[in-house]
Amino acid sequence: MIKIGIPRALFYFRYGEFWQHFFRNLGYEIVVSPSTNKQILEQGLKYVSSEICLPVKIICGHIEVLKNQVDAIFLPRFVELNHGLYTCPKMIGIVDIAQIQVGNACEILSPKIKDNFMLAHFQTGLKLTGNPIKVIKALNRAIPYLSHHKKLSNSEDHKQRILLLSHFYNLWDDFIGKDIINSFQSCGFDIATKEDLPDKVLKSDKGFAKNIRWVYERELYNAFQYYSDKVAGICNIISFGCGPDSLIGEIMSKQANEYKTPFLQLIIDEHTSKTGINTRIEAFSEIINRNYQSKPYLTK
Amino acid sequence: MKVAFPYFGYDTIALKNFLEMLGAEVVLPPLPTERTLSLGTKYSPELICLPFKITLGNFIEALEAGADTLFMAAGARKCRFGYYHFIQETILKQIDNNVDFYPISQYTPFEFIFQKMPKIFSVSPARVMKSINFLLAHSRLIENFRKLVRQARVIDFTLASIHEKHALEIIADAINLMQIRKARKEIKALFNFADDLPENIIKVGLVGEIYLMLEPFANHDIEKELGKMGVLVLNNRSLYRHIKHLLHIDFDRIKLNHRAYKYLKESPGGEALNTVGEARTFIKNGVDGIIHIFPFTCMPENIALEALQKMSDDYSVPILSLSIDEHTSKIGLLTRLEAFIDILKRVKNQKAVSRVPRSSLLTPH
């Protein structure tokens, strides 16, 4: 039985469930790499230049873990999504990096996704099985899982809400996001993320958002606009070396200043310490509490 | 209307003459210095790449010099460069509220010719087209000149720098097509002492991000420094080619993209495909080494970097990657370059020895 590996990084946190169901329905064995830990990260650091952002380093580590266990690694090349919006140069290039890294150890399945998400998956399935009806059936059964976004369950009592503004591959990765989420929760906050919002809000192209041609940055910016007057504070998590974030993060922090919403920018890389982040979050929660007393209308 | 735009290496002259042909009064900021960079860095976002900082510094100094209309290339795609102007505009508006800031989208040549330029300068589209024609001729002259001066530096560095100044004056004075033709002959005559190069010369191909490759302030004058060491630099990037590419008449690009396909199956944006394609062409033409220069945290070039390293293994050609930011020191850069050139020399000598057939070494003359 052919084993297909899916690295638990980057796009896994949005399409992972869909992919798992799709390939299982086709009758393949799925191997998902374990959650990110220090060893995996260190493996990844060997293969990419030090300037590249943390999520890409992490996915290289996952590929390294998978490459000797499986026959093929599934790593689609996301070029364009949502009608001509780009992902990011590194997401496009990661397949080439992976190809260089893996060599002949296993195959890389990388359908090119250029506004044709379903078609690309159909072609991959067809290439693997050669049976179009089986592929369509598998796709049909997997489609419901596309809209399964990971969400945080919030408590019932009315606590102050904070917006954690970051890409899904940062926020839901155990190595990056877990500590930050825990810190905020232990400071007594409810956490809102962009995954709580409907697609209609995230994909809107009103105002400045229409100038942003990076699909995930547009989502972040729309979430920021939506929440900016509904939450007590905003925390933006940026991985060092992330190009799109360095620009849009700056624009958002300037606008947050205008709205007088407390805004915290956490820049993370492989050297970031848990303690340092905790200290900053505690200080930030102090600021929010002070700000909150002067603005009682910020309750849920 | 006093127009200013950021420096773009030697091609600044061509852009200046282009705008003057459209009837603008061009106020160039003072040549970029440490002050430009520190001004730019002061107002820039922390994690942005180097070209943003230098161009912003240029704009601030241009405002100080009395400019009131600023031009910046734009065009939002995969690379960060297309988004520069959003932030630069807000920053500059904070400094001087009356400034007019015009982002010029690179990827819409028709809009540029028929709407944008006629509206700003109140000229006819025909005149814009005529000016673009002139810009092409002028930037081609500069491309030619840069090629000649790179060769001349290897033969005689002092003479080359004297002639370089003279040639730049000739180029700046050429304001119509006839004069450009004349200037081309004059420049060729100036540098005719470097027509035939010695055979065993070290050749280095320069690839990377276009701004870093063309603007001497940004790349710490890398071409000149290499010329001083007696190294012939090959650099195929220029404003001429870039404009041709934007007008969709650069057919070399297809070849380059095809060559890059072995390493990069899809363009990650920016100039990554170009970098990889050029590097492979250089290697095919037999250079001794490749220097890859890009701004720190540049997204497309970092992808190209991985491809270049694989290429370096495949063809066993040394590649030096230089990632430049505002803290890069010239001395540090020079040390790395010297060490790299030493490696190239050693490799070349070893190859020369091994290429001599065994039998000829054994037989006494």
PDB file of C-alpha atoms in Angstrom, chain A residues 86-253:
ATOM      1  CA  TYR A  86      -1.177  35.440  -4.542  1.00  0.00           C
ATOM      2  CA  THR A  87      -0.042  33.438  -1.563  1.00  0.00           C
ATOM      3  CA  CYS A  88       3.580  34.392  -0.917  1.00  0.00           C
ATOM      4  CA  PRO A  89       6.913  33.804  -2.699  1.00  0.00           C
ATOM      5  CA  LYS A  90       8.079  31.345  -0.075  1.00  0.00           C
ATOM      6  CA  MET A  91       4.923  29.250  -0.273  1.00  0.00           C
ATOM      7  CA  ILE A  92       5.393  29.033  -4.017  1.00  0.00           C
ATOM      8  CA  GLY A  93       9.074  28.223  -3.700  1.00  0.00           C
ATOM      9  CA  ILE A  94       8.813  25.751  -0.830  1.00  0.00           C
ATOM     10  CA  VAL A  95       8.067  22.926  -3.269  1.00  0.00           C
ATOM     11  CA  ASP A  96      11.330  23.574  -5.114  1.00  0.00           C
ATOM     12  CA  ILE A  97      13.228  23.709  -1.837  1.00  0.00           C
ATOM     13  CA  ALA A  98      11.588  20.444  -0.755  1.00  0.00           C
ATOM     14  CA  GLN A  99      12.484  18.851  -4.089  1.00  0.00           C
ATOM     15  CA  ILE A 100      16.132  19.784  -3.590  1.00  0.00           C
ATOM     16  CA  GLN A 101      16.030  18.610   0.019  1.00  0.00           C
ATOM     17  CA  VAL A 102      14.355  15.253  -0.631  1.00  0.00           C
ATOM     18  CA  GLY A 103      16.336  14.312  -3.719  1.00  0.00           C
ATOM     19  CA  ASN A 104      15.546  10.733  -4.649  1.00  0.00           C
ATOM     20  CA  ALA A 105      14.394   9.585  -1.213  1.00  0.00           C
ATOM     21  CA  CYS A 106      10.722   9.861  -2.129  1.00  0.00           C
ATOM     22  CA  GLU A 107       8.421  11.524  -4.606  1.00  0.00           C
ATOM     23  CA  ILE A 108       6.777  14.876  -4.079  1.00  0.00           C
ATOM     24  CA  LEU A 109       3.181  15.263  -5.187  1.00  0.00           C
ATOM     25  CA  SER A 110       2.767  18.929  -5.883  1.00  0.00           C
ATOM     26  CA  PRO A 111      -0.250  19.892  -7.950  1.00  0.00           C
ATOM     27  CA  LYS A 112      -0.114  23.523  -8.975  1.00  0.00           C
ATOM     28  CA  ILE A 113      -3.064  25.429  -7.554  1.00  0.00           C
ATOM     29  CA  LYS A 114      -3.829  28.487  -9.609  1.00  0.00           C
ATOM     30  CA  ASP A 115      -7.415  29.310  -8.745  1.00  0.00           C
ATOM     31  CA  ASN A 116      -8.328  25.684  -9.441  1.00  0.00           C
ATOM     32  CA  PHE A 117      -8.262  24.077  -6.035  1.00  0.00           C
ATOM     33  CA  MET A 118     -10.619  21.198  -6.816  1.00  0.00           C
ATOM     34  CA  LEU A 119      -9.261  20.554 -10.300  1.00  0.00           C
ATOM     35  CA  ALA A 120      -5.718  20.296  -8.990  1.00  0.00           C
ATOM     36  CA  HIS A 121      -6.790  17.746  -6.397  1.00  0.00           C
ATOM     37  CA  PHE A 122      -8.783  15.863  -8.987  1.00  0.00           C
ATOM     38  CA  GLN A 123      -5.738  15.639 -11.236  1.00  0.00           C
ATOM     39  CA  THR A 124      -3.595  14.381  -8.375  1.00  0.00           C
ATOM     40  CA  GLY A 125      -6.156  11.728  -7.549  1.00  0.00           C
ATOM     41  CA  LEU A 126      -6.400  10.732 -11.182  1.00  0.00           C
ATOM     42  CA  LYS A 127      -2.644  10.433 -11.436  1.00  0.00           C
ATOM     43  CA  LEU A 128      -2.589   8.161  -8.401  1.00  0.00           C
ATOM     44  CA  THR A 129      -5.581   5.915  -9.085  1.00  0.00           C
ATOM     45  CA  GLY A 130      -6.484   6.359 -12.744  1.00  0.00           C
ATOM     46  CA  ASN A 131     -10.154   6.102 -11.870  1.00  0.00           C
ATOM     47  CA  PRO A 132     -12.017   9.427 -12.278  1.00  0.00           C
ATOM     48  CA  ILE A 133     -15.265   8.238 -10.667  1.00  0.00           C
ATOM     49  CA  LYS A 134     -13.460   7.059  -7.565  1.00  0.00           C
ATOM     50  CA  VAL A 135     -11.653  10.408  -7.325  1.00  0.00           C
ATOM     51  CA  ILE A 136     -14.838  12.417  -7.665  1.00  0.00           C
ATOM     52  CA  LYS A 137     -16.523  10.302  -4.994  1.00  0.00           C
ATOM     53  CA  ALA A 138     -13.553  10.776  -2.674  1.00  0.00           C
ATOM     54  CA  LEU A 139     -13.518  14.516  -3.285  1.00  0.00           C
ATOM     55  CA  ASN A 140     -17.237  14.769  -2.652  1.00  0.00           C
ATOM     56  CA  ARG A 141     -16.950  12.998   0.637  1.00  0.00           C
ATOM     57  CA  ALA A 142     -13.997  15.156   1.699  1.00  0.00           C
ATOM     58  CA  ILE A 143     -15.439  18.546   0.734  1.00  0.00           C
ATOM     59  CA  PRO A 144     -17.379  19.092   4.006  1.00  0.00           C
ATOM     60  CA  TYR A 145     -14.081  19.036   5.869  1.00  0.00           C
ATOM     61  CA  LEU A 146     -12.804  22.048   3.895  1.00  0.00           C
ATOM     62  CA  SER A 147     -14.784  24.417   6.080  1.00  0.00           C
ATOM     63  CA  HIS A 148     -13.616  22.821   9.327  1.00  0.00           C
ATOM     64  CA  HIS A 149     -11.457  25.554  10.737  1.00  0.00           C
ATOM     65  CA  LYS A 150      -9.837  25.095  14.071  1.00  0.00           C
ATOM     66  CA  LYS A 151     -11.412  27.381  16.630  1.00  0.00           C
ATOM     67  CA  LEU A 152     -10.802  28.203  20.236  1.00  0.00           C
ATOM     68  CA  SER A 153     -13.670  27.542  22.599  1.00  0.00           C
ATOM     69  CA  ASN A 154     -14.314  30.543  24.773  1.00  0.00           C
ATOM     70  CA  SER A 155     -15.806  30.580  28.220  1.00  0.00           C
ATOM     71  CA  GLU A 156     -19.373  31.628  28.844  1.00  0.00           C
ATOM     72  CA  ASP A 157     -18.731  34.429  31.327  1.00  0.00           C
ATOM     73  CA  HIS A 158     -18.028  37.849  29.874  1.00  0.00           C
ATOM     74  CA  LYS A 159     -14.327  38.260  29.950  1.00  0.00           C
ATOM     75  CA  GLN A 160     -12.342  40.809  28.004  1.00  0.00           C
ATOM     76  CA  ARG A 161     -11.641  39.722  24.501  1.00  0.00           C
ATOM     77  CA  ILE A 162      -8.345  39.924  22.732  1.00  0.00           C
ATOM     78  CA  LEU A 163      -7.690  39.435  19.020  1.00  0.00           C
ATOM     79  CA  LEU A 164      -4.827  37.128  18.142  1.00  0.00           C
ATOM     80  CA  LEU A 165      -3.910  38.221  14.658  1.00  0.00           C
ATOM     81  CA  SER A 166      -1.694  35.772  12.864  1.00  0.00           C
ATOM     82  CA  HIS A 167      -1.536  33.321  10.011  1.00  0.00           C
ATOM     83  CA  PHE A 168      -3.128  29.962  10.630  1.00  0.00           C
ATOM     84  CA  TYR A 169       0.228  28.217  10.262  1.00  0.00           C
ATOM     85  CA  ASN A 170       1.653  30.263  13.131  1.00  0.00           C
ATOM     86  CA  LEU A 171      -1.304  30.244  15.445  1.00  0.00           C
ATOM     87  CA  TRP A 172      -2.235  26.557  15.324  1.00  0.00           C
ATOM     88  CA  ASP A 173       1.307  25.219  15.303  1.00  0.00           C
ATOM     89  CA  ASP A 174       2.019  23.771  18.724  1.00  0.00           C
ATOM     90  CA  PHE A 175       5.554  25.077  18.707  1.00  0.00           C
ATOM     91  CA  ILE A 176       4.629  28.699  17.927  1.00  0.00           C
ATOM     92  CA  GLY A 177       1.072  29.462  18.890  1.00  0.00           C
ATOM     93  CA  LYS A 178       0.298  27.231  21.851  1.00  0.00           C
ATOM     94  CA  ASP A 179       2.415  29.116  24.385  1.00  0.00           C
ATOM     95  CA  ILE A 180       1.063  32.475  23.297  1.00  0.00           C
ATOM     96  CA  ILE A 181      -2.548  31.322  23.484  1.00  0.00           C
ATOM     97  CA  ASN A 182      -1.930  29.767  26.918  1.00  0.00           C
ATOM     98  CA  SER A 183      -0.285  32.937  28.197  1.00  0.00           C
ATOM     99  CA  PHE A 184      -3.213  35.069  27.155  1.00  0.00           C
ATOM    100  CA  GLN A 185      -5.700  32.637  28.633  1.00  0.00           C
ATOM    101  CA  SER A 186      -3.840  32.505  31.930  1.00  0.00           C
ATOM    102  CA  CYS A 187      -3.915  36.317  32.007  1.00  0.00           C
ATOM    103  CA  GLY A 188      -7.707  36.009  31.953  1.00  0.00           C
ATOM    104  CA  PHE A 189      -8.635  36.875  28.403  1.00  0.00           C
ATOM    105  CA  ASP A 190     -11.006  35.408  25.887  1.00  0.00           C
ATOM    106  CA  ILE A 191      -9.332  34.993  22.530  1.00  0.00           C
ATOM    107  CA  ALA A 192     -10.812  35.892  19.179  1.00  0.00           C
ATOM    108  CA  THR A 193      -9.104  34.754  15.986  1.00  0.00           C
ATOM    109  CA  LYS A 194      -9.786  35.384  12.357  1.00  0.00           C
ATOM    110  CA  GLU A 195     -11.099  31.829  12.053  1.00  0.00           C
ATOM    111  CA  ASP A 196     -14.186  32.923  14.012  1.00  0.00           C
ATOM    112  CA  LEU A 197     -15.257  35.208  11.182  1.00  0.00           C
ATOM    113  CA  PRO A 198     -17.300  34.133   8.156  1.00  0.00           C
ATOM    114  CA  ASP A 199     -15.597  33.977   4.756  1.00  0.00           C
ATOM    115  CA  LYS A 200     -17.615  36.913   3.541  1.00  0.00           C
ATOM    116  CA  VAL A 201     -15.900  39.251   5.967  1.00  0.00           C
ATOM    117  CA  LEU A 202     -12.436  37.802   5.424  1.00  0.00           C
ATOM    118  CA  LYS A 203     -12.552  37.971   1.646  1.00  0.00           C
ATOM    119  CA  SER A 204     -14.129  41.407   1.345  1.00  0.00           C
ATOM    120  CA  ASP A 205     -12.244  43.904  -0.796  1.00  0.00           C
ATOM    121  CA  LYS A 206     -13.549  47.123   0.659  1.00  0.00           C
ATOM    122  CA  GLY A 207     -11.255  49.979   1.606  1.00  0.00           C
ATOM    123  CA  PHE A 208      -7.520  49.414   1.721  1.00  0.00           C
ATOM    124  CA  ALA A 209      -8.003  45.640   1.544  1.00  0.00           C
ATOM    125  CA  LYS A 210      -8.483  45.810  -2.212  1.00  0.00           C
ATOM    126  CA  ASN A 211      -4.880  46.955  -2.628  1.00  0.00           C
ATOM    127  CA  ILE A 212      -3.563  43.881  -0.832  1.00  0.00           C
ATOM    128  CA  ARG A 213      -2.902  41.136  -3.347  1.00  0.00           C
ATOM    129  CA  TRP A 214      -1.693  38.551  -0.824  1.00  0.00           C
ATOM    130  CA  VAL A 215      -4.623  36.344   0.025  1.00  0.00           C
ATOM    131  CA  TYR A 216      -3.773  35.677   3.661  1.00  0.00           C
ATOM    132  CA  GLU A 217      -2.717  39.225   4.366  1.00  0.00           C
ATOM    133  CA  ARG A 218      -6.060  40.417   3.089  1.00  0.00           C
ATOM    134  CA  GLU A 219      -7.772  38.056   5.520  1.00  0.00           C
ATOM    135  CA  LEU A 220      -5.675  39.384   8.375  1.00  0.00           C
ATOM    136  CA  TYR A 221      -6.362  42.978   7.442  1.00  0.00           C
ATOM    137  CA  ASN A 222     -10.112  42.398   7.143  1.00  0.00           C
ATOM    138  CA  ALA A 223     -10.163  40.645  10.489  1.00  0.00           C
ATOM    139  CA  PHE A 224      -8.272  43.574  11.962  1.00  0.00           C
ATOM    140  CA  GLN A 225     -10.768  46.055  10.537  1.00  0.00           C
ATOM    141  CA  TYR A 226     -13.714  43.996  11.751  1.00  0.00           C
ATOM    142  CA  TYR A 227     -12.448  43.564  15.277  1.00  0.00           C
ATOM    143  CA  SER A 228     -10.634  46.836  15.828  1.00  0.00           C
ATOM    144  CA  ASP A 229     -13.480  48.417  17.805  1.00  0.00           C
ATOM    145  CA  LYS A 230     -14.847  45.203  19.294  1.00  0.00           C
ATOM    146  CA  VAL A 231     -11.895  43.912  21.285  1.00  0.00           C
ATOM    147  CA  ALA A 232      -9.863  45.202  24.197  1.00  0.00           C
ATOM    148  CA  GLY A 233      -6.529  44.667  22.488  1.00  0.00           C
ATOM    149  CA  ILE A 234      -4.854  43.197  19.429  1.00  0.00           C
ATOM    150  CA  CYS A 235      -1.810  40.968  19.395  1.00  0.00           C
ATOM    151  CA  ASN A 236      -0.117  40.492  16.043  1.00  0.00           C
ATOM    152  CA  ILE A 237       2.253  37.538  15.801  1.00  0.00           C
ATOM    153  CA  ILE A 238       4.835  37.909  13.048  1.00  0.00           C
ATOM    154  CA  SER A 239       7.563  35.471  12.209  1.00  0.00           C
ATOM    155  CA  PHE A 240      10.879  37.162  11.592  1.00  0.00           C
ATOM    156  CA  GLY A 241      11.599  37.415   7.904  1.00  0.00           C
ATOM    157  CA  CYS A 242       7.967  37.296   6.834  1.00  0.00           C
ATOM    158  CA  GLY A 243       7.770  39.820   4.022  1.00  0.00           C
ATOM    159  CA  PRO A 244       4.028  40.415   3.703  1.00  0.00           C
ATOM    160  CA  ASP A 245       3.595  40.716   7.463  1.00  0.00           C
ATOM    161  CA  SER A 246       6.382  43.264   7.728  1.00  0.00           C
ATOM    162  CA  LEU A 247       4.354  45.640   5.543  1.00  0.00           C
ATOM    163  CA  ILE A 248       0.749  44.911   6.469  1.00  0.00           C
ATOM    164  CA  GLY A 249       1.695  44.590  10.147  1.00  0.00           C
ATOM    165  CA  GLU A 250       3.116  48.092   9.967  1.00  0.00           C
ATOM    166  CA  ILE A 251      -0.019  49.450   8.321  1.00  0.00           C
ATOM    167  CA  MET A 252      -2.210  47.766  10.935  1.00  0.00           C
ATOM    168  CA  SER A 253      -0.125  49.032  13.831  1.00  0.00           C
TER     169      SER A 253
END
